[in-house]
CSV table of N, CA and C in Angstrom, one decimal:
chain,number,residue,atom,x,y,z
A,24,UNK,N,-57.4,-27.8,35.2
A,24,UNK,CA,-56.3,-27.7,36.0
A,24,UNK,C,-55.0,-28.5,35.4
A,25,UNK,N,-55.2,-29.6,34.2
A,25,UNK,CA,-54.5,-29.9,33.9
A,25,UNK,C,-53.8,-29.2,32.4
A,26,UNK,N,-54.7,-28.4,31.9
A,26,UNK,CA,-55.0,-27.3,30.6
A,26,UNK,C,-53.6,-26.4,31.3
A,27,UNK,N,-53.8,-25.9,32.5
A,27,UNK,CA,-52.9,-24.9,32.9
A,27,UNK,C,-51.6,-25.6,33.2
A,28,UNK,N,-51.5,-26.3,33.7
A,28,UNK,CA,-50.3,-27.1,34.1
A,28,UNK,C,-49.4,-27.6,32.7
A,29,UNK,N,-50.3,-28.3,31.5
A,29,UNK,CA,-49.4,-28.4,30.5
A,29,UNK,C,-49.0,-27.3,29.6
A,30,UNK,N,-49.7,-26.0,29.8
A,30,UNK,CA,-49.3,-24.5,29.6
A,30,UNK,C,-48.1,-24.2,30.0
A,31,UNK,N,-48.0,-24.7,31.3
A,31,UNK,CA,-46.6,-24.0,32.2
A,31,UNK,C,-45.4,-24.9,31.5
A,32,UNK,N,-45.6,-26.0,31.7
A,32,UNK,CA,-44.6,-27.3,31.2
A,32,UNK,C,-44.4,-26.9,29.7
A,33,UNK,N,-45.0,-26.4,28.9
A,33,UNK,CA,-44.7,-26.2,27.2
A,33,UNK,C,-43.8,-25.1,27.5
A,34,UNK,N,-44.1,-23.8,28.2
A,34,UNK,CA,-43.6,-22.6,28.4
A,34,UNK,C,-42.1,-22.8,29.0
A,35,UNK,N,-42.1,-23.4,30.0
A,35,UNK,CA,-40.7,-23.8,30.5
A,35,UNK,C,-39.8,-24.8,29.6
A,36,UNK,N,-40.2,-25.4,29.0
A,36,UNK,CA,-39.2,-26.0,27.9
A,36,UNK,C,-38.9,-25.3,26.7
A,37,UNK,N,-40.1,-24.5,26.5
A,37,UNK,CA,-39.6,-23.2,25.3
A,37,UNK,C,-38.6,-22.2,26.3
A,38,UNK,N,-38.6,-21.8,27.2
A,38,UNK,CA,-37.6,-21.1,27.9
A,38,UNK,C,-36.2,-21.6,27.9
A,39,UNK,N,-36.1,-23.5,28.5
A,39,UNK,CA,-34.9,-23.9,28.1
A,39,UNK,C,-34.3,-24.0,27.0
A,40,UNK,N,-35.0,-24.3,26.1
A,40,UNK,CA,-34.5,-24.2,24.7
A,40,UNK,C,-34.0,-23.2,24.2
A,41,UNK,N,-34.2,-22.0,24.7
A,41,UNK,CA,-34.1,-20.7,23.9
A,41,UNK,C,-32.6,-19.8,24.0
A,42,UNK,N,-32.2,-19.3,23.3
A,42,UNK,CA,-30.6,-18.9,23.2
A,42,UNK,C,-30.8,-17.4,24.1
A,43,UNK,N,-30.3,-17.7,25.3
A,43,UNK,CA,-29.9,-15.8,26.4
A,43,UNK,C,-28.8,-15.3,25.9
A,44,UNK,N,-29.0,-14.0,26.1
A,44,UNK,CA,-27.6,-12.9,25.6
A,44,UNK,C,-26.6,-13.7,25.9
A,45,UNK,N,-26.6,-14.2,27.4
A,45,UNK,CA,-25.3,-14.9,27.7
A,45,UNK,C,-24.5,-16.0,26.8
A,46,UNK,N,-25.5,-16.7,26.3
A,46,UNK,CA,-25.3,-17.8,25.1
A,46,UNK,C,-24.4,-16.7,23.9
A,47,UNK,N,-25.1,-15.8,23.1
A,47,UNK,CA,-24.8,-15.2,22.3
A,47,UNK,C,-23.1,-14.3,23.2
A,48,UNK,N,-23.3,-14.0,24.2
A,48,UNK,CA,-21.9,-13.7,24.4
A,48,UNK,C,-20.9,-14.5,24.6
A,49,UNK,N,-20.9,-15.4,25.1
A,49,UNK,CA,-19.9,-16.8,25.0
A,49,UNK,C,-19.4,-16.9,23.7
A,50,UNK,N,-20.4,-17.0,23.0
A,50,UNK,CA,-20.0,-17.5,21.5
A,50,UNK,C,-19.0,-16.7,20.7
A,51,UNK,N,-19.6,-15.0,21.1
A,51,UNK,CA,-18.8,-13.7,20.4
A,51,UNK,C,-17.3,-14.2,20.9
A,52,UNK,N,-17.1,-14.2,22.4
A,52,UNK,CA,-15.9,-13.9,23.2
A,52,UNK,C,-15.3,-15.4,22.6
A,53,UNK,N,-15.6,-16.3,22.1
A,53,UNK,CA,-14.7,-17.5,21.5
A,53,UNK,C,-14.3,-17.4,20.3
A,54,UNK,N,-14.9,-16.5,19.5
A,54,UNK,CA,-14.5,-15.9,18.4
A,54,UNK,C,-13.8,-14.9,17.9
A,55,UNK,N,-13.7,-14.4,19.1
A,55,UNK,CA,-13.1,-13.1,19.5
A,55,UNK,C,-11.5,-13.1,18.8
A,56,UNK,N,-10.7,-14.3,19.3
A,56,UNK,CA,-9.5,-14.2,19.0
A,56,UNK,C,-9.1,-14.4,17.4
A,57,UNK,N,-9.9,-15.1,16.8
A,57,UNK,CA,-9.8,-15.2,15.3
A,57,UNK,C,-10.4,-13.4,15.0
A,58,UNK,N,-11.1,-12.8,15.2
A,58,UNK,CA,-11.3,-11.7,14.5
A,58,UNK,C,-10.4,-10.7,15.0
A,59,UNK,N,-9.6,-10.6,16.1
A,59,UNK,CA,-8.4,-10.5,16.8
A,59,UNK,C,-7.4,-10.8,15.6
A,60,UNK,N,-7.0,-11.9,15.3
A,60,UNK,CA,-6.0,-12.4,14.4
A,60,UNK,C,-5.9,-11.6,12.9
A,61,UNK,N,-7.4,-11.7,12.7
A,61,UNK,CA,-7.8,-11.0,11.1
A,61,UNK,C,-7.6,-9.5,11.1
A,62,UNK,N,-7.6,-8.9,12.2
A,62,UNK,CA,-7.7,-7.3,12.0
A,62,UNK,C,-6.0,-7.2,12.2
A,63,UNK,N,-5.2,-7.8,13.2
A,63,UNK,CA,-3.8,-7.8,13.1
A,63,UNK,C,-3.1,-7.8,11.6
A,64,UNK,N,-4.0,-8.7,11.1
A,64,UNK,CA,-3.4,-9.3,9.6
A,64,UNK,C,-3.6,-8.1,9.0
A,65,UNK,N,-4.5,-7.6,9.0
A,65,UNK,CA,-5.5,-6.3,8.0
A,65,UNK,C,-4.9,-5.0,8.3
A,66,UNK,N,-4.2,-4.6,9.6
A,66,UNK,CA,-3.3,-3.8,9.7
A,66,UNK,C,-2.2,-3.9,9.1
A,67,UNK,N,-1.2,-4.9,9.3
A,67,UNK,CA,-0.2,-4.9,8.5
A,67,UNK,C,-0.4,-4.8,6.8
A,68,UNK,N,-1.4,-5.5,6.5
A,68,UNK,CA,-1.8,-5.6,4.6
A,68,UNK,C,-1.8,-4.0,4.5
A,69,UNK,N,-2.7,-3.0,5.3
A,69,UNK,CA,-2.7,-1.7,5.1
A,69,UNK,C,-1.5,-0.9,5.3
A,70,UNK,N,-0.7,-1.2,6.3
A,70,UNK,CA,0.6,-0.4,6.2
A,70,UNK,C,1.2,-0.8,5.5
A,71,UNK,N,1.4,-1.8,4.6
A,71,UNK,CA,2.3,-2.3,3.8
A,71,UNK,C,1.9,-1.3,2.7
A,72,UNK,N,0.6,-1.1,2.0
A,72,UNK,CA,0.1,-0.4,1.1
A,72,UNK,C,0.3,0.6,1.0
A,73,UNK,N,0.4,1.3,2.2
A,73,UNK,CA,0.4,2.7,2.5
A,73,UNK,C,2.4,3.2,2.5
A,74,UNK,N,3.1,2.0,2.3
A,74,UNK,CA,4.4,2.2,2.5
A,74,UNK,C,4.5,2.2,1.0
A,75,UNK,N,3.7,1.4,0.2
A,75,UNK,CA,3.3,1.6,-1.0
A,75,UNK,C,3.4,3.2,-2.1
A,76,UNK,N,2.5,3.4,-1.4
A,76,UNK,CA,1.8,5.1,-1.8
A,76,UNK,C,3.1,5.8,-0.9
A,77,UNK,N,3.6,5.6,-0.1
A,77,UNK,CA,5.1,6.4,0.3
A,77,UNK,C,5.9,6.9,-1.0
A,78,UNK,N,6.6,5.4,-1.1
A,78,UNK,CA,7.1,5.4,-2.5
A,78,UNK,C,6.8,6.0,-3.8
A,79,UNK,N,5.7,5.9,-3.8
A,79,UNK,CA,5.0,6.6,-5.5
A,79,UNK,C,5.1,7.9,-5.3
A,80,UNK,N,4.7,8.3,-4.0
A,80,UNK,CA,4.7,9.9,-3.8
A,80,UNK,C,6.2,10.5,-4.1
A,81,UNK,N,7.1,9.5,-3.3
A,81,UNK,CA,8.7,10.0,-3.5
A,81,UNK,C,8.9,10.3,-4.8
A,82,UNK,N,8.5,9.4,-6.2
A,82,UNK,CA,9.0,9.0,-7.0
A,82,UNK,C,8.1,10.0,-7.9
A,83,UNK,N,6.7,10.4,-7.8
A,83,UNK,CA,6.7,11.6,-8.0
A,83,UNK,C,7.2,12.7,-7.9
A,84,UNK,N,7.6,12.9,-6.6
A,84,UNK,CA,8.6,14.2,-6.5
A,84,UNK,C,9.8,14.0,-7.2
A,85,UNK,N,10.5,13.2,-7.3
A,85,UNK,CA,11.6,12.9,-7.9
A,85,UNK,C,11.6,13.5,-9.5
A,86,UNK,N,10.7,12.9,-10.2
A,86,UNK,CA,10.4,13.0,-11.2
A,86,UNK,C,10.0,14.2,-11.7
A,87,UNK,N,9.4,15.4,-10.5
A,87,UNK,CA,9.1,16.4,-10.7
A,87,UNK,C,10.3,17.4,-10.6
A,88,UNK,N,11.2,16.9,-9.7
A,88,UNK,CA,12.5,17.7,-9.8
A,88,UNK,C,13.1,17.4,-10.9
A,89,UNK,N,13.1,16.2,-11.5
A,89,UNK,CA,14.3,16.0,-12.5
A,89,UNK,C,13.5,16.8,-13.8
A,90,UNK,N,12.4,17.2,-14.0
A,90,UNK,CA,11.9,18.2,-15.0
A,90,UNK,C,11.9,19.9,-14.5
A,91,UNK,N,12.5,20.0,-13.3
A,91,UNK,CA,12.6,21.4,-13.1
A,91,UNK,C,11.4,21.8,-12.2
A,92,UNK,N,10.5,20.9,-11.8
A,92,UNK,CA,9.0,21.6,-11.1
A,92,UNK,C,9.0,21.1,-9.9
A,93,UNK,N,10.1,21.0,-9.1
A,93,UNK,CA,10.1,20.8,-7.8
A,93,UNK,C,9.8,21.7,-6.7
A,94,UNK,N,9.8,22.9,-6.8
A,94,UNK,CA,8.8,23.7,-6.5
A,94,UNK,C,7.4,24.1,-6.1
A,95,UNK,N,6.9,23.4,-7.7
A,95,UNK,CA,5.2,23.8,-8.2
A,95,UNK,C,4.6,22.6,-7.4
A,96,UNK,N,3.0,22.8,-7.3
A,96,UNK,CA,2.3,21.9,-6.6
A,96,UNK,C,2.4,20.8,-7.7
A,97,UNK,N,2.4,19.6,-6.4
A,97,UNK,CA,2.4,18.0,-7.4
A,97,UNK,C,1.2,17.4,-6.6
A,98,UNK,N,0.2,17.7,-7.7
A,98,UNK,CA,-1.4,17.0,-7.3
A,98,UNK,C,-1.1,15.5,-7.5
A,99,UNK,N,-0.2,14.7,-7.8
A,99,UNK,CA,0.0,13.5,-8.2
A,99,UNK,C,0.6,13.0,-6.7
A,100,UNK,N,1.8,13.6,-6.4
A,100,UNK,CA,2.5,13.1,-4.8
A,100,UNK,C,1.3,13.5,-3.7
A,101,UNK,N,1.3,15.0,-4.1
A,101,UNK,CA,-0.1,15.1,-2.9
A,101,UNK,C,-1.3,14.1,-2.7
A,102,UNK,N,-1.8,13.5,-3.6
A,102,UNK,CA,-2.9,12.7,-3.8
A,102,UNK,C,-2.4,11.2,-3.3
A,103,UNK,N,-1.0,10.9,-3.6
A,103,UNK,CA,-0.3,9.5,-3.0
A,103,UNK,C,0.0,9.7,-1.7
A,104,UNK,N,0.7,10.9,-1.3
A,104,UNK,CA,0.4,11.2,0.0
A,104,UNK,C,-0.9,10.8,0.9
A,105,UNK,N,-2.0,11.7,0.5
A,105,UNK,CA,-3.3,11.6,1.0
A,105,UNK,C,-3.8,9.9,1.3
A,106,UNK,N,-3.3,9.1,0.1
A,106,UNK,CA,-3.9,8.1,0.1
A,106,UNK,C,-3.4,7.3,1.3
A,107,UNK,N,-2.0,7.4,1.3
A,107,UNK,CA,-1.1,6.7,2.3
A,107,UNK,C,-1.7,7.2,3.8
A,108,UNK,N,-1.7,8.3,4.2
A,108,UNK,CA,-2.3,8.7,5.7
A,108,UNK,C,-4.0,7.8,6.0
A,109,UNK,N,-4.4,7.8,4.7
A,109,UNK,CA,-6.0,7.1,4.9
A,109,UNK,C,-5.9,5.5,5.3
A,110,UNK,N,-4.5,5.4,4.5
A,110,UNK,CA,-4.7,3.7,4.8
A,110,UNK,C,-3.9,3.8,6.1
A,111,UNK,N,-3.1,4.4,6.5
A,111,UNK,CA,-2.4,4.3,7.9
A,111,UNK,C,-3.8,4.7,9.3
A,112,UNK,N,-4.6,5.2,9.1
A,112,UNK,CA,-5.5,5.7,9.8
A,112,UNK,C,-6.4,4.9,9.9
A,113,UNK,N,-6.8,3.6,8.9
A,113,UNK,CA,-7.5,2.6,8.9
A,113,UNK,C,-6.9,1.7,9.5
A,114,UNK,N,-5.5,1.5,9.3
A,114,UNK,CA,-4.8,0.7,9.6
A,114,UNK,C,-4.4,0.5,11.4
A,115,UNK,N,-4.5,2.0,11.6
A,115,UNK,CA,-4.4,1.9,13.2
A,115,UNK,C,-5.7,1.8,13.9
A,116,UNK,N,-6.8,1.8,13.0
A,116,UNK,CA,-8.2,1.4,13.8
A,116,UNK,C,-8.2,-0.3,14.0
A,117,UNK,N,-7.8,-1.1,12.7
A,117,UNK,CA,-7.5,-2.5,12.7
A,117,UNK,C,-6.8,-3.0,13.6
A,118,UNK,N,-5.8,-2.2,14.1
A,118,UNK,CA,-4.4,-2.5,15.0
A,118,UNK,C,-5.4,-2.5,16.6
A,119,UNK,N,-6.2,-1.6,16.6
A,119,UNK,CA,-6.6,-1.1,17.7
A,119,UNK,C,-7.9,-2.2,18.0
A,120,UNK,N,-8.3,-2.4,17.3
A,120,UNK,CA,-9.2,-3.7,17.5
A,120,UNK,C,-8.9,-5.3,17.5
A,121,UNK,N,-7.7,-5.2,16.9
A,121,UNK,CA,-6.7,-6.4,17.1
A,121,UNK,C,-6.5,-6.6,18.9
A,122,UNK,N,-6.2,-5.3,19.5
A,122,UNK,CA,-6.0,-5.7,20.7
A,122,UNK,C,-6.7,-5.2,21.8
A,123,UNK,N,-7.9,-4.9,21.1
A,123,UNK,CA,-9.2,-4.9,22.2
A,123,UNK,C,-9.6,-6.1,23.0
A,124,UNK,N,-10.4,-5.6,23.5
A,124,UNK,CA,-11.1,-6.9,24.7
A,124,UNK,C,-12.4,-7.3,24.5
A,125,UNK,N,-13.4,-7.9,24.0
A,125,UNK,CA,-14.8,-8.3,24.0
A,125,UNK,C,-15.3,-7.9,25.6
A,126,UNK,N,-15.9,-7.2,25.9
A,126,UNK,CA,-16.2,-7.7,27.3
A,126,UNK,C,-17.6,-7.8,27.7
A,127,UNK,N,-18.5,-7.1,26.4
A,127,UNK,CA,-19.9,-7.4,26.6
A,127,UNK,C,-20.7,-7.5,25.4
A,128,UNK,N,-21.6,-8.3,25.3
A,128,UNK,CA,-22.7,-8.4,24.2
A,128,UNK,C,-24.0,-7.9,24.9
A,129,UNK,N,-25.1,-7.1,24.2
A,129,UNK,CA,-26.6,-6.9,24.7
A,129,UNK,C,-27.5,-6.7,23.3
A,130,UNK,N,-28.5,-6.2,23.6
A,130,UNK,CA,-29.3,-5.9,22.4
A,130,UNK,C,-29.4,-6.8,21.3
A,131,UNK,N,-29.2,-8.1,21.4
A,131,UNK,CA,-29.4,-8.9,20.8
A,131,UNK,C,-30.6,-9.5,19.8
A,132,UNK,N,-30.5,-9.3,18.6
A,132,UNK,CA,-31.8,-9.0,17.4
A,132,UNK,C,-31.5,-10.4,16.6
A,133,UNK,N,-32.2,-11.4,16.1
A,133,UNK,CA,-31.8,-12.4,15.3
A,133,UNK,C,-32.8,-12.3,14.2
A,134,UNK,N,-32.5,-13.1,13.5
A,134,UNK,CA,-33.3,-13.8,12.1
A,134,UNK,C,-32.8,-14.8,11.5
A,135,UNK,N,-33.5,-15.9,10.9
A,135,UNK,CA,-33.3,-16.5,10.4
A,135,UNK,C,-32.2,-16.5,9.1
A,136,UNK,N,-31.1,-16.9,8.9
A,136,UNK,CA,-30.4,-17.2,7.9
A,136,UNK,C,-30.9,-17.8,6.6
A,137,UNK,N,-31.7,-17.7,6.6
A,137,UNK,CA,-32.3,-18.7,5.2
A,137,UNK,C,-31.7,-18.1,4.1
A,138,UNK,N,-31.2,-18.9,3.3
A,138,UNK,CA,-31.0,-20.3,3.0
A,138,UNK,C,-30.2,-21.1,4.0
A,139,UNK,N,-28.9,-20.2,4.3
A,139,UNK,CA,-28.1,-20.7,5.4
A,139,UNK,C,-28.8,-21.1,6.5
A,140,UNK,N,-27.8,-22.3,7.0
A,140,UNK,CA,-28.4,-22.6,8.5
A,140,UNK,C,-28.5,-21.6,9.7
A,141,UNK,N,-28.7,-21.6,10.7
A,141,UNK,CA,-28.4,-20.5,11.9
A,141,UNK,C,-29.3,-19.4,11.7
A,142,UNK,N,-28.7,-18.4,12.2
A,142,UNK,CA,-29.4,-17.2,12.1
A,142,UNK,C,-28.7,-16.2,12.2
A,143,UNK,N,-29.4,-14.8,11.7
A,143,UNK,CA,-28.3,-13.6,11.6
A,143,UNK,C,-28.5,-12.7,12.3
A,144,UNK,N,-27.8,-12.4,13.4
A,144,UNK,CA,-27.8,-11.6,14.6
A,144,UNK,C,-26.8,-10.5,14.4
A,145,UNK,N,-27.7,-9.4,14.9
A,145,UNK,CA,-27.1,-7.7,15.0
A,145,UNK,C,-27.1,-7.7,16.5
A,146,UNK,N,-26.0,-7.0,17.0
A,146,UNK,CA,-25.9,-6.7,18.5
A,146,UNK,C,-25.1,-5.5,18.9
A,147,UNK,N,-25.0,-5.0,20.2
A,147,UNK,CA,-24.1,-4.3,20.6
A,147,UNK,C,-23.4,-5.1,21.3
A,148,UNK,N,-22.1,-4.3,21.0
A,148,UNK,CA,-20.9,-5.1,21.8
A,148,UNK,C,-20.2,-4.2,22.9
A,149,UNK,N,-19.3,-4.2,23.7
A,149,UNK,CA,-18.5,-3.5,24.4
A,149,UNK,C,-17.1,-4.1,24.2
A,150,UNK,N,-16.2,-3.2,23.6
A,150,UNK,CA,-14.8,-3.1,23.6
A,150,UNK,C,-14.0,-2.4,24.4
A,151,UNK,N,-13.2,-3.1,24.9
A,151,UNK,CA,-12.1,-2.2,25.9
A,151,UNK,C,-10.8,-2.4,25.5
A,152,UNK,N,-10.3,-1.2,25.3
A,152,UNK,CA,-9.1,-0.8,25.0
A,152,UNK,C,-7.8,-1.0,25.7
A,153,UNK,N,-6.4,-0.7,24.9
A,153,UNK,CA,-5.4,-1.1,25.9
A,153,UNK,C,-5.4,-0.2,27.1
A,154,UNK,N,-5.7,1.4,26.7
A,154,UNK,CA,-6.0,2.2,27.8
A,154,UNK,C,-6.8,1.7,29.0
A,155,UNK,N,-7.8,0.9,28.7
A,155,UNK,CA,-8.9,0.3,29.5
A,155,UNK,C,-10.2,1.1,29.3
A,156,UNK,N,-10.5,1.9,28.3
A,156,UNK,CA,-11.7,2.7,28.1
A,156,UNK,C,-12.3,1.5,27.4
A,157,UNK,N,-13.9,2.0,27.6
A,157,UNK,CA,-14.6,0.9,27.1
A,157,UNK,C,-15.4,1.8,25.8
A,158,UNK,N,-16.1,1.0,24.7
A,158,UNK,CA,-16.3,1.6,23.2
A,158,UNK,C,-17.2,0.5,23.0
A,159,UNK,N,-18.4,1.1,23.0
A,159,UNK,CA,-19.7,0.6,22.2
A,159,UNK,C,-19.7,0.5,20.7
A,160,UNK,N,-20.2,-0.7,20.2
A,160,UNK,CA,-20.3,-0.4,18.9
A,160,UNK,C,-21.1,-1.6,18.0
A,161,UNK,N,-21.7,-1.7,17.2
A,161,UNK,CA,-22.3,-2.6,16.2
A,161,UNK,C,-21.8,-4.2,15.9
A,162,UNK,N,-22.3,-5.0,16.1
A,162,UNK,CA,-21.6,-6.1,15.8
A,162,UNK,C,-22.8,-7.0,14.7
A,163,UNK,N,-22.4,-7.6,13.7
A,163,UNK,CA,-23.6,-8.6,12.9
A,163,UNK,C,-22.4,-10.0,12.6
A,164,UNK,N,-23.2,-11.0,13.2
A,164,UNK,CA,-22.6,-12.6,12.9
A,164,UNK,C,-23.5,-13.3,12.7
A,165,UNK,N,-23.0,-14.5,12.3
A,165,UNK,CA,-24.1,-15.3,12.0
A,165,UNK,C,-24.0,-16.6,13.0
A,166,UNK,N,-24.8,-17.1,13.5
A,166,UNK,CA,-24.7,-17.9,14.6
A,166,UNK,C,-25.3,-19.3,14.2
A,167,UNK,N,-24.9,-20.3,15.2
A,167,UNK,CA,-25.8,-21.7,14.5
A,167,UNK,C,-25.3,-22.6,15.8
A,168,UNK,N,-26.1,-23.7,15.9
A,168,UNK,CA,-25.5,-24.6,17.2
A,168,UNK,C,-24.6,-25.9,16.8
A,169,UNK,N,-23.5,-26.0,17.0
A,169,UNK,CA,-22.9,-26.9,16.2
A,169,UNK,C,-22.2,-27.6,18.0
A,170,UNK,N,-22.4,-29.2,17.7
A,170,UNK,CA,-21.8,-29.9,18.8
A,170,UNK,C,-22.8,-29.4,20.0
A,171,UNK,N,-23.8,-29.0,20.0
A,171,UNK,CA,-24.5,-28.6,21.0
A,171,UNK,C,-24.7,-27.0,21.6
A,172,UNK,N,-23.5,-26.4,21.0
A,172,UNK,CA,-22.9,-25.2,21.6
A,172,UNK,C,-23.4,-24.0,20.2
A,173,UNK,N,-23.9,-23.0,20.6
A,173,UNK,CA,-24.0,-21.9,20.2
A,173,UNK,C,-22.7,-21.4,19.5
A,174,UNK,N,-22.4,-21.0,18.7
A,174,UNK,CA,-20.9,-20.4,17.9
A,174,UNK,C,-21.1,-19.8,16.6
A,175,UNK,N,-20.5,-18.9,16.5
A,175,UNK,CA,-20.1,-17.6,15.3
A,175,UNK,C,-19.7,-18.7,14.3
A,176,UNK,N,-20.7,-18.3,13.0
A,176,UNK,CA,-20.3,-19.5,11.9
A,176,UNK,C,-19.9,-18.5,10.6
A,177,UNK,N,-19.9,-17.2,10.7
A,177,UNK,CA,-19.9,-16.2,9.6
A,177,UNK,C,-20.4,-14.7,10.2
A,178,UNK,N,-20.1,-13.9,9.2
A,178,UNK,CA,-20.1,-12.6,9.5
A,178,UNK,C,-20.8,-11.6,8.8
């Protein structure tokens, strides 16, 4: 009889110390404002780079016009226009992430982060955009216990 009660007490102790999906969700939500700020800054940076490609494309067209080739295909300007479009699309995605709300975490799978402290975890997160639509995506963060609380400490 003592053996069984000791086994049950040991199992309960392990359960009490284990981290739940809710713990990971709370830590991820607490870290989300930093991610939003980083994505907002990234969107601004990408937009500035796109503007640089726009200026470069305009310069390529002016040079072609000065050479009397304004009506001919301009691969340089076209390539720069394409680079600017790609950067703007990436900036729009970063801007959307910066305005999204983290609503749910599930399917958490973790492994030790050795030699770093904590654990590397992959999970499915649900983000709600400004229009109220939910989008599921994968996330990877490193978690560790700091001051008795589970926190995101890296990506």
